[in-house]
């Protein structure tokens, strides 16, 4: 009776969230366990695409059927698509991970230890304190379970290194043919704040661990590390960051960013209409915080950074700084390039900040760099001097700021009329907000020639490949695009696009 009651409560919850119809709920109450299992699997798939009301810690997995029901009843996802109920096609194959699940449920039985080496750029690592046989359960990657959108937000606000692991499973749907009917389930775990020793396991292109999704009485898979070969005592434990679990699929990322761009644009316009109706707000027409247009602005205080925004006094500046900070940085970068005559040497310096080198070849062991090199059929030990060799996500906060500023300054130097036509709809916040800036610099063509001569377009392309940005990025406010978004803006320059096309054609020939 209790078991049936708990299931009824769970289905009532689904009904309230419009995931199931009343008829489907009634059918499920009398359906076979296979049918109910199919629904739970579909819900798990939907959950990975959803948006959490609260993060769920992966450590607190259900260990029994009753705790599974409790977990299901307290499931905190807000989902956005209806769950199919395959009542007529519920013939499911036996779970392929039963043996692995038993090993995980038995717990870790190998001893490991943390190690820190000052002479190693990687710092912390994990070593085996005993011989570990192949196939042994070594540990579970734990942390907070997050959605793709939340992961992207955390990346934008990240300070220093992150410990985000993304795993994608591809499965054939029940009853589908061998040529189609596949669906992807993406699991993202952020161990930055909460986690265990596994977040300190380093990357290797020849790892001794493999990561697998295992379900142990839970809707949510546990990301488990197993020994892929015999591991000697004292040997460092490693797994491949850039393997099958390296990131979400490209198409899903595109959808997420498109959704973000659309909602952000709508929010900007709504905010503007609430404040100003249909009038255009020009930065410098009045106090940036009060948003009151004034005929005489001589008594207002000018922002010392961008020299464009005005404020009544220091109190207004402090109050409005959070909203102005991002656009201030962009305006300041643009105005600095307008204030001096740009020289070819400036482009060369910026490219060097972005890891350009005059050396014929260079090498890198950074995970994302290795992945990009492989995608271009290049040897990471013999990369050309123009190759972008910084793993941006693993770089320090200061390095990330330096890279972003270099990319932004390059864009300020090289922008053209076409760039302005594209950006004026989104910078600083919408087409209803404007700022007085030059559309392009007189020396832009000369500076662009310097960039192309040094293969700077390929440097930008190899950087962009670490996190390819969809076209929707260009509809985001310029100040919200981040490093990869600004690099993408540089790649929109027609001459840069043409040269990259030539490069890719030459490799395909």
XYZ file of C-alpha atoms in Angstrom:
509
model
C 0.000 0.000 0.000
C 2.788 2.399 0.936
C 4.709 1.564 -2.221
C 1.675 2.268 -4.420
C 0.952 5.463 -2.474
C 4.488 6.789 -3.001
C 4.272 6.081 -6.722
C 0.917 7.858 -6.845
C 2.436 10.905 -5.134
C 5.307 10.912 -7.613
C 2.952 10.733 -10.569
C 0.786 13.471 -9.055
C 3.907 15.634 -8.917
C 4.538 14.974 -12.609
C 0.926 15.783 -13.388
C 1.214 19.112 -11.548
C 4.284 19.992 -13.639
C 2.439 19.153 -16.872
C 4.887 16.367 -17.705
C 2.136 13.751 -17.873
C -1.558 13.884 -18.684
C -4.177 12.468 -16.309
C -4.761 9.544 -18.658
C -1.045 8.767 -18.734
C -0.835 8.904 -14.936
C -3.767 6.500 -14.665
C -2.120 4.155 -17.172
C 1.205 4.232 -15.361
C -0.354 3.328 -12.022
C -1.351 -0.001 -13.596
C 1.589 -0.364 -15.988
C 4.419 -2.845 -15.738
C 7.658 -2.011 -13.970
C 9.357 -1.900 -17.395
C 7.016 0.856 -18.533
C 7.570 2.840 -15.359
C 11.313 2.323 -15.739
C 11.170 3.735 -19.260
C 9.409 6.830 -17.954
C 12.022 7.335 -15.258
C 14.774 7.026 -17.851
C 13.069 9.589 -20.048
C 12.691 11.892 -17.056
C 16.380 11.548 -16.318
C 17.149 12.508 -19.918
C 14.831 15.497 -19.673
C 16.365 16.511 -16.353
C 19.780 16.846 -17.963
C 18.297 19.428 -20.317
C 16.352 21.214 -17.616
C 17.088 24.048 -15.253
C 17.539 23.349 -11.563
C 15.517 25.127 -8.931
C 18.187 23.885 -6.512
C 21.473 22.039 -7.178
C 21.486 18.370 -6.225
C 24.639 16.937 -4.648
C 25.783 13.802 -6.414
C 27.113 12.375 -3.133
C 23.576 11.972 -1.788
C 22.520 9.178 -4.128
C 19.712 6.803 -3.239
C 20.941 3.490 -1.821
C 17.614 1.630 -1.749
C 14.267 1.488 -3.486
C 12.604 3.517 -0.741
C 15.270 6.223 -0.829
C 14.982 6.264 -4.627
C 11.305 7.122 -4.273
C 12.166 9.811 -1.728
C 14.735 11.273 -4.111
C 12.225 11.221 -6.946
C 9.560 12.970 -4.876
C 11.972 15.766 -3.937
C 13.349 16.133 -7.466
C 13.993 19.876 -7.889
C 14.215 20.229 -11.672
C 12.023 22.528 -13.716
C 11.721 20.720 -17.027
C 10.662 22.134 -20.364
C 9.491 19.219 -22.490
C 6.900 16.527 -22.007
C 8.001 13.024 -21.185
C 6.986 10.291 -23.653
C 5.266 7.310 -22.039
C 6.193 4.203 -24.087
C 3.392 2.003 -22.700
C 3.182 0.034 -25.948
C 6.945 -0.318 -26.429
C 8.431 -1.076 -23.053
C 10.617 -4.083 -23.835
C 13.881 -2.953 -22.297
C 17.205 -4.776 -22.402
C 18.864 -5.762 -19.140
C 20.935 -2.978 -17.619
C 24.464 -3.275 -19.084
C 26.120 -1.910 -15.949
C 24.783 -4.356 -13.353
C 28.237 -5.766 -12.607
C 29.760 -2.292 -12.408
C 26.927 -1.127 -10.168
C 27.652 -3.944 -7.720
C 31.326 -2.927 -7.598
C 30.389 0.691 -6.940
C 27.841 -0.267 -4.279
C 30.521 -2.304 -2.497
C 32.607 0.861 -2.094
C 36.227 1.771 -2.846
C 38.731 -0.838 -1.720
C 41.964 0.679 -2.999
C 44.166 3.137 -1.129
C 45.212 6.421 -2.729
C 46.849 9.614 -1.476
C 47.056 13.270 -2.494
C 50.406 14.618 -3.626
C 51.580 18.172 -4.252
C 54.716 18.979 -6.227
C 56.015 22.531 -6.383
C 58.126 21.653 -9.430
C 55.060 20.488 -11.369
C 52.797 23.099 -12.972
C 49.823 20.844 -12.292
C 50.333 21.111 -8.510
C 48.041 18.619 -6.816
C 47.737 15.025 -7.987
C 46.591 11.616 -6.750
C 48.868 8.560 -6.465
C 48.226 4.878 -5.771
C 49.436 3.627 -2.374
C 49.198 0.029 -3.541
C 48.967 -1.962 -6.747
C 45.548 -1.410 -8.325
C 44.339 -4.240 -10.602
C 42.680 -3.460 -13.908
C 38.924 -2.893 -13.562
C 39.076 -1.797 -9.912
C 36.649 0.855 -8.688
C 38.908 3.803 -7.793
C 36.470 6.594 -6.978
C 33.379 8.571 -7.892
C 33.526 12.098 -9.302
C 31.221 13.986 -6.938
C 29.992 17.556 -6.728
C 26.920 19.603 -7.597
C 24.776 18.457 -10.514
C 24.154 21.425 -12.851
C 22.569 22.132 -16.220
C 24.397 23.291 -19.338
C 23.082 26.813 -18.885
C 24.248 26.915 -15.266
C 27.639 25.521 -16.324
C 28.036 28.307 -18.882
C 27.074 30.909 -16.257
C 29.659 29.520 -13.840
C 32.313 29.566 -16.551
C 31.578 33.232 -17.213
C 31.889 34.054 -13.509
C 34.720 31.605 -12.791
C 37.658 32.704 -10.672
C 40.753 30.577 -11.188
C 40.491 26.893 -12.041
C 37.233 25.012 -12.310
C 36.441 21.362 -11.661
C 33.540 20.795 -14.039
C 33.162 17.348 -15.582
C 30.745 16.739 -18.458
C 29.741 13.244 -19.541
C 27.469 12.451 -22.465
C 25.782 9.077 -22.975
C 24.186 8.117 -26.277
C 21.526 5.388 -26.209
C 19.147 3.845 -28.713
C 15.504 4.357 -27.812
C 13.401 1.268 -27.217
C 11.878 -0.099 -30.412
C 13.960 2.100 -32.752
C 15.878 0.823 -35.754
C 19.642 0.466 -35.838
C 19.922 3.593 -37.991
C 18.047 6.025 -35.776
C 16.112 6.692 -32.597
C 19.097 7.723 -30.494
C 18.963 10.196 -27.645
C 21.720 11.843 -25.621
C 21.814 12.203 -21.853
C 24.250 14.775 -20.580
C 25.433 14.788 -16.955
C 27.395 17.799 -15.671
C 29.062 17.760 -12.256
C 30.787 20.826 -10.767
C 33.214 19.849 -7.994
C 34.579 23.370 -7.474
C 32.852 23.877 -4.112
C 31.949 20.359 -2.984
C 33.625 17.140 -4.033
C 36.296 14.608 -3.112
C 39.820 13.580 -4.115
C 38.779 12.752 -7.700
C 38.672 16.422 -8.699
C 42.458 16.509 -8.158
C 43.108 13.634 -10.579
C 45.145 15.128 -13.430
C 44.778 14.804 -17.199
C 46.803 12.490 -19.405
C 46.536 11.569 -23.068
C 47.563 8.051 -21.975
C 45.454 7.681 -18.818
C 45.275 4.735 -16.443
C 41.664 5.458 -15.443
C 38.467 5.526 -17.450
C 35.233 7.270 -16.486
C 31.859 5.554 -16.794
C 28.266 6.469 -15.989
C 26.829 3.906 -13.557
C 23.328 3.911 -12.069
C 22.916 2.465 -8.595
C 19.240 2.743 -7.583
C 19.130 6.315 -8.826
C 17.697 8.373 -11.646
C 20.983 10.247 -11.878
C 24.101 8.375 -13.054
C 27.170 8.291 -10.866
C 30.360 9.267 -12.704
C 32.738 6.512 -11.679
C 36.477 6.067 -12.266
C 37.762 2.539 -12.957
C 41.340 1.391 -13.542
C 41.779 0.851 -17.293
C 44.962 -1.187 -16.702
C 47.067 -2.461 -13.821
C 48.421 0.526 -11.869
C 51.708 0.247 -9.979
C 52.230 1.393 -6.391
C 53.279 5.061 -6.348
C 52.009 5.713 -9.893
C 49.961 8.871 -10.461
C 46.296 8.378 -11.331
C 45.084 10.143 -14.498
C 42.149 10.204 -16.892
C 41.575 11.870 -20.256
C 39.787 15.219 -19.821
C 39.265 15.473 -23.581
C 37.771 12.034 -24.077
C 34.152 11.189 -24.796
C 33.160 13.080 -21.643
C 34.860 16.304 -22.720
C 31.775 18.423 -23.281
C 28.176 18.806 -24.373
C 27.215 18.258 -27.969
C 27.626 21.199 -30.320
C 23.972 21.305 -31.328
C 22.752 21.419 -27.735
C 25.192 24.204 -26.889
C 23.907 26.173 -29.865
C 20.318 25.830 -28.644
C 21.251 26.901 -25.133
C 23.109 29.994 -26.319
C 20.324 30.923 -28.727
C 17.810 30.678 -25.885
C 20.061 32.785 -23.658
C 20.500 35.425 -26.358
C 16.779 35.685 -27.048
C 15.759 35.969 -23.402
C 18.573 38.431 -22.690
C 17.515 40.660 -25.588
C 13.900 40.621 -24.430
C 14.945 41.474 -20.872
C 17.081 44.393 -22.066
C 14.221 45.851 -24.104
C 11.690 45.399 -21.299
C 14.049 47.081 -18.850
C 14.590 49.972 -21.241
C 10.891 50.532 -21.927
C 10.144 50.533 -18.201
C 12.716 53.292 -17.709
C 12.491 55.347 -20.893
C 9.579 54.238 -23.045
C 10.677 54.268 -26.683
C 13.364 56.939 -26.305
C 16.988 56.158 -27.070
C 19.337 56.524 -24.112
C 22.740 57.862 -25.099
C 25.542 57.412 -22.590
C 26.549 60.927 -21.595
C 23.083 62.501 -21.877
C 22.642 62.442 -18.102
C 23.420 60.498 -14.952
C 24.065 56.858 -15.853
C 22.619 55.734 -12.520
C 19.549 57.985 -12.287
C 18.933 57.723 -16.054
C 17.573 61.254 -16.222
C 18.357 63.207 -19.402
C 19.686 66.690 -18.685
C 20.136 69.684 -20.954
C 23.215 70.802 -19.007
C 25.569 68.011 -17.924
C 28.499 70.258 -16.971
C 27.981 69.632 -13.252
C 28.055 65.832 -13.578
C 31.118 63.720 -12.782
C 32.712 61.795 -15.653
C 33.716 58.138 -15.256
C 37.518 58.183 -15.105
C 37.803 54.814 -16.877
C 35.657 55.169 -19.987
C 35.410 58.986 -20.063
C 31.862 58.583 -21.414
C 29.409 57.833 -18.612
C 28.329 60.656 -16.295
C 27.143 60.516 -12.676
C 25.610 63.013 -10.253
C 28.164 62.223 -7.558
C 30.210 59.389 -6.075
C 27.136 57.872 -4.444
C 25.423 57.569 -7.827
C 28.565 56.083 -9.348
C 28.798 53.422 -6.646
C 25.106 52.642 -7.042
C 25.312 52.323 -10.817
C 28.748 50.701 -11.063
C 27.509 47.100 -11.245
C 25.378 47.866 -14.298
C 28.060 50.049 -15.901
C 31.185 47.973 -15.179
C 31.122 45.649 -18.198
C 30.227 48.312 -20.768
C 32.780 50.631 -19.168
C 35.587 48.188 -19.952
C 34.548 47.903 -23.588
C 34.127 51.655 -24.094
C 37.499 52.304 -22.423
C 39.247 49.798 -24.706
C 37.672 51.324 -27.805
C 38.458 54.905 -26.805
C 42.086 54.094 -26.002
C 42.568 52.915 -29.575
C 40.950 56.123 -30.845
C 43.174 58.366 -28.734
C 46.506 57.288 -30.257
C 47.758 56.444 -33.724
C 47.845 52.659 -33.864
C 51.099 51.084 -35.045
C 51.729 47.635 -36.566
C 53.863 46.792 -33.525
C 50.756 47.017 -31.350
C 49.096 44.184 -33.269
C 52.256 42.092 -32.944
C 52.340 42.659 -29.173
C 48.692 41.666 -28.776
C 49.243 38.471 -30.769
C 52.165 37.561 -28.515
C 49.923 37.986 -25.457
C 47.592 35.529 -27.181
C 50.489 32.995 -27.264
C 51.747 33.745 -30.807
C 55.430 32.839 -31.188
C 58.071 33.450 -33.822
C 59.365 29.911 -33.255
C 58.840 27.447 -36.084
C 57.308 24.879 -33.738
C 56.152 24.667 -30.137
C 54.408 22.114 -27.962
C 51.605 21.960 -25.422
C 50.139 19.378 -23.043
C 47.091 21.449 -22.076
C 43.952 19.286 -22.452
C 41.888 21.612 -24.655
C 44.926 22.515 -26.789
C 45.654 18.829 -27.387
C 42.014 18.270 -28.344
C 42.057 21.149 -30.858
C 45.359 19.938 -32.328
C 43.907 16.463 -32.848
C 40.799 17.913 -34.503
C 43.102 19.630 -37.023
C 45.243 16.470 -37.430
C 48.247 18.205 -35.872
C 50.898 16.858 -33.516
C 50.691 18.674 -30.166
C 54.476 18.266 -29.835
C 55.101 20.106 -33.133
C 52.575 22.909 -33.290
C 53.218 25.962 -35.502
C 54.157 29.209 -33.788
C 50.741 30.723 -34.498
C 48.832 28.008 -32.599
C 46.888 29.147 -29.497
C 48.499 27.086 -26.714
C 46.640 28.310 -23.608
C 43.859 26.181 -22.124
C 41.669 29.166 -21.290
C 39.470 27.391 -18.764
C 42.495 26.171 -16.787
C 44.320 29.511 -16.907
C 44.560 31.759 -13.846
C 42.156 34.660 -13.430
C 44.903 37.154 -14.278
C 45.811 35.260 -17.455
C 42.161 35.113 -18.502
C 41.807 38.867 -17.980
C 44.953 39.492 -20.021
C 43.742 37.281 -22.880
C 40.302 38.908 -22.895
C 41.789 42.405 -22.909
C 44.147 41.510 -25.770
C 41.287 40.091 -27.862
C 39.070 43.093 -27.101
C 41.827 45.570 -28.023
C 42.451 43.692 -31.275
C 38.761 43.962 -32.092
C 38.785 47.673 -31.272
C 41.711 48.147 -33.685
C 40.390 46.017 -36.539
C 36.639 46.677 -36.467
C 35.105 47.978 -39.670
C 31.811 49.430 -40.873
C 30.342 45.948 -41.175
C 31.275 45.240 -37.555
C 29.574 48.425 -36.414
C 26.391 47.599 -38.328
C 26.321 44.243 -36.546
C 27.233 45.511 -33.067
C 25.124 48.654 -32.873
C 22.070 46.465 -32.295
C 23.592 44.930 -29.169
C 26.133 47.378 -27.712
C 26.057 48.525 -25.027
C 22.715 46.899 -24.165
C 20.277 47.214 -27.051
C 19.516 49.287 -30.118
C 17.827 51.735 -27.720
C 21.122 52.547 -26.002
C 23.941 54.266 -27.875
C 27.404 55.644 -27.240
C 29.612 57.944 -29.303
C 32.389 55.791 -30.813
C 34.216 55.734 -34.127
C 32.798 53.077 -36.427
C 36.297 52.084 -37.530
C 39.884 53.342 -37.324
C 41.642 54.921 -40.330
C 44.484 52.392 -40.013
C 42.219 49.332 -39.651
C 43.067 47.855 -43.072
C 46.815 48.281 -42.526
C 46.599 46.660 -39.079
C 44.493 43.807 -40.440
C 47.187 43.124 -43.037
C 49.726 42.769 -40.205
C 47.476 40.274 -38.425
C 47.019 38.188 -41.575
C 50.731 38.247 -42.413
C 51.509 36.755 -38.984
C 48.767 34.128 -39.317
C 46.874 35.852 -36.535
C 43.640 34.654 -38.122
C 44.755 31.056 -37.506
C 45.726 31.926 -33.933
C 42.197 33.220 -33.354
C 40.695 30.200 -35.098
C 42.640 27.709 -32.955
C 41.534 29.633 -29.846
C 37.892 29.646 -30.981
C 37.962 25.866 -31.489
C 38.371 25.379 -27.728
C 34.795 26.612 -27.296
C 33.083 27.170 -30.662
C 30.532 29.956 -30.414
C 27.271 29.742 -32.393
C 26.039 32.686 -34.515
C 23.644 33.663 -31.717
C 26.653 34.929 -29.747
C 26.749 37.977 -31.991
C 23.293 38.997 -30.751
C 24.536 39.100 -27.162
C 25.674 42.483 -25.833
C 29.323 43.011 -26.740
C 30.236 43.434 -23.084
C 28.661 40.043 -22.269
C 30.403 37.959 -24.925
C 33.459 37.004 -22.888
C 36.813 35.948 -24.347
C 35.517 33.355 -26.822
C 32.674 35.648 -27.855
C 35.091 38.488 -28.677
C 37.320 36.046 -30.583
C 34.207 35.006 -32.500
C 33.551 38.693 -33.269
C 37.058 38.948 -34.745
C 36.371 35.886 -36.874
C 33.344 37.705 -38.355
C 35.679 40.115 -40.195
C 35.301 39.164 -43.855
C 39.050 39.056 -44.618
C 39.657 36.832 -41.587
C 36.814 34.486 -42.593
C 38.152 34.188 -46.138
C 41.665 33.294 -44.986
C 40.377 30.655 -42.563
C 38.292 29.126 -45.367
C 41.448 28.960 -47.501
C 43.306 27.242 -44.647
C 40.596 24.611 -44.161
C 40.337 24.005 -47.919
C 44.105 23.460 -48.101
C 43.950 20.845 -45.334
C 41.086 19.028 -47.012
C 42.897 18.910 -50.353
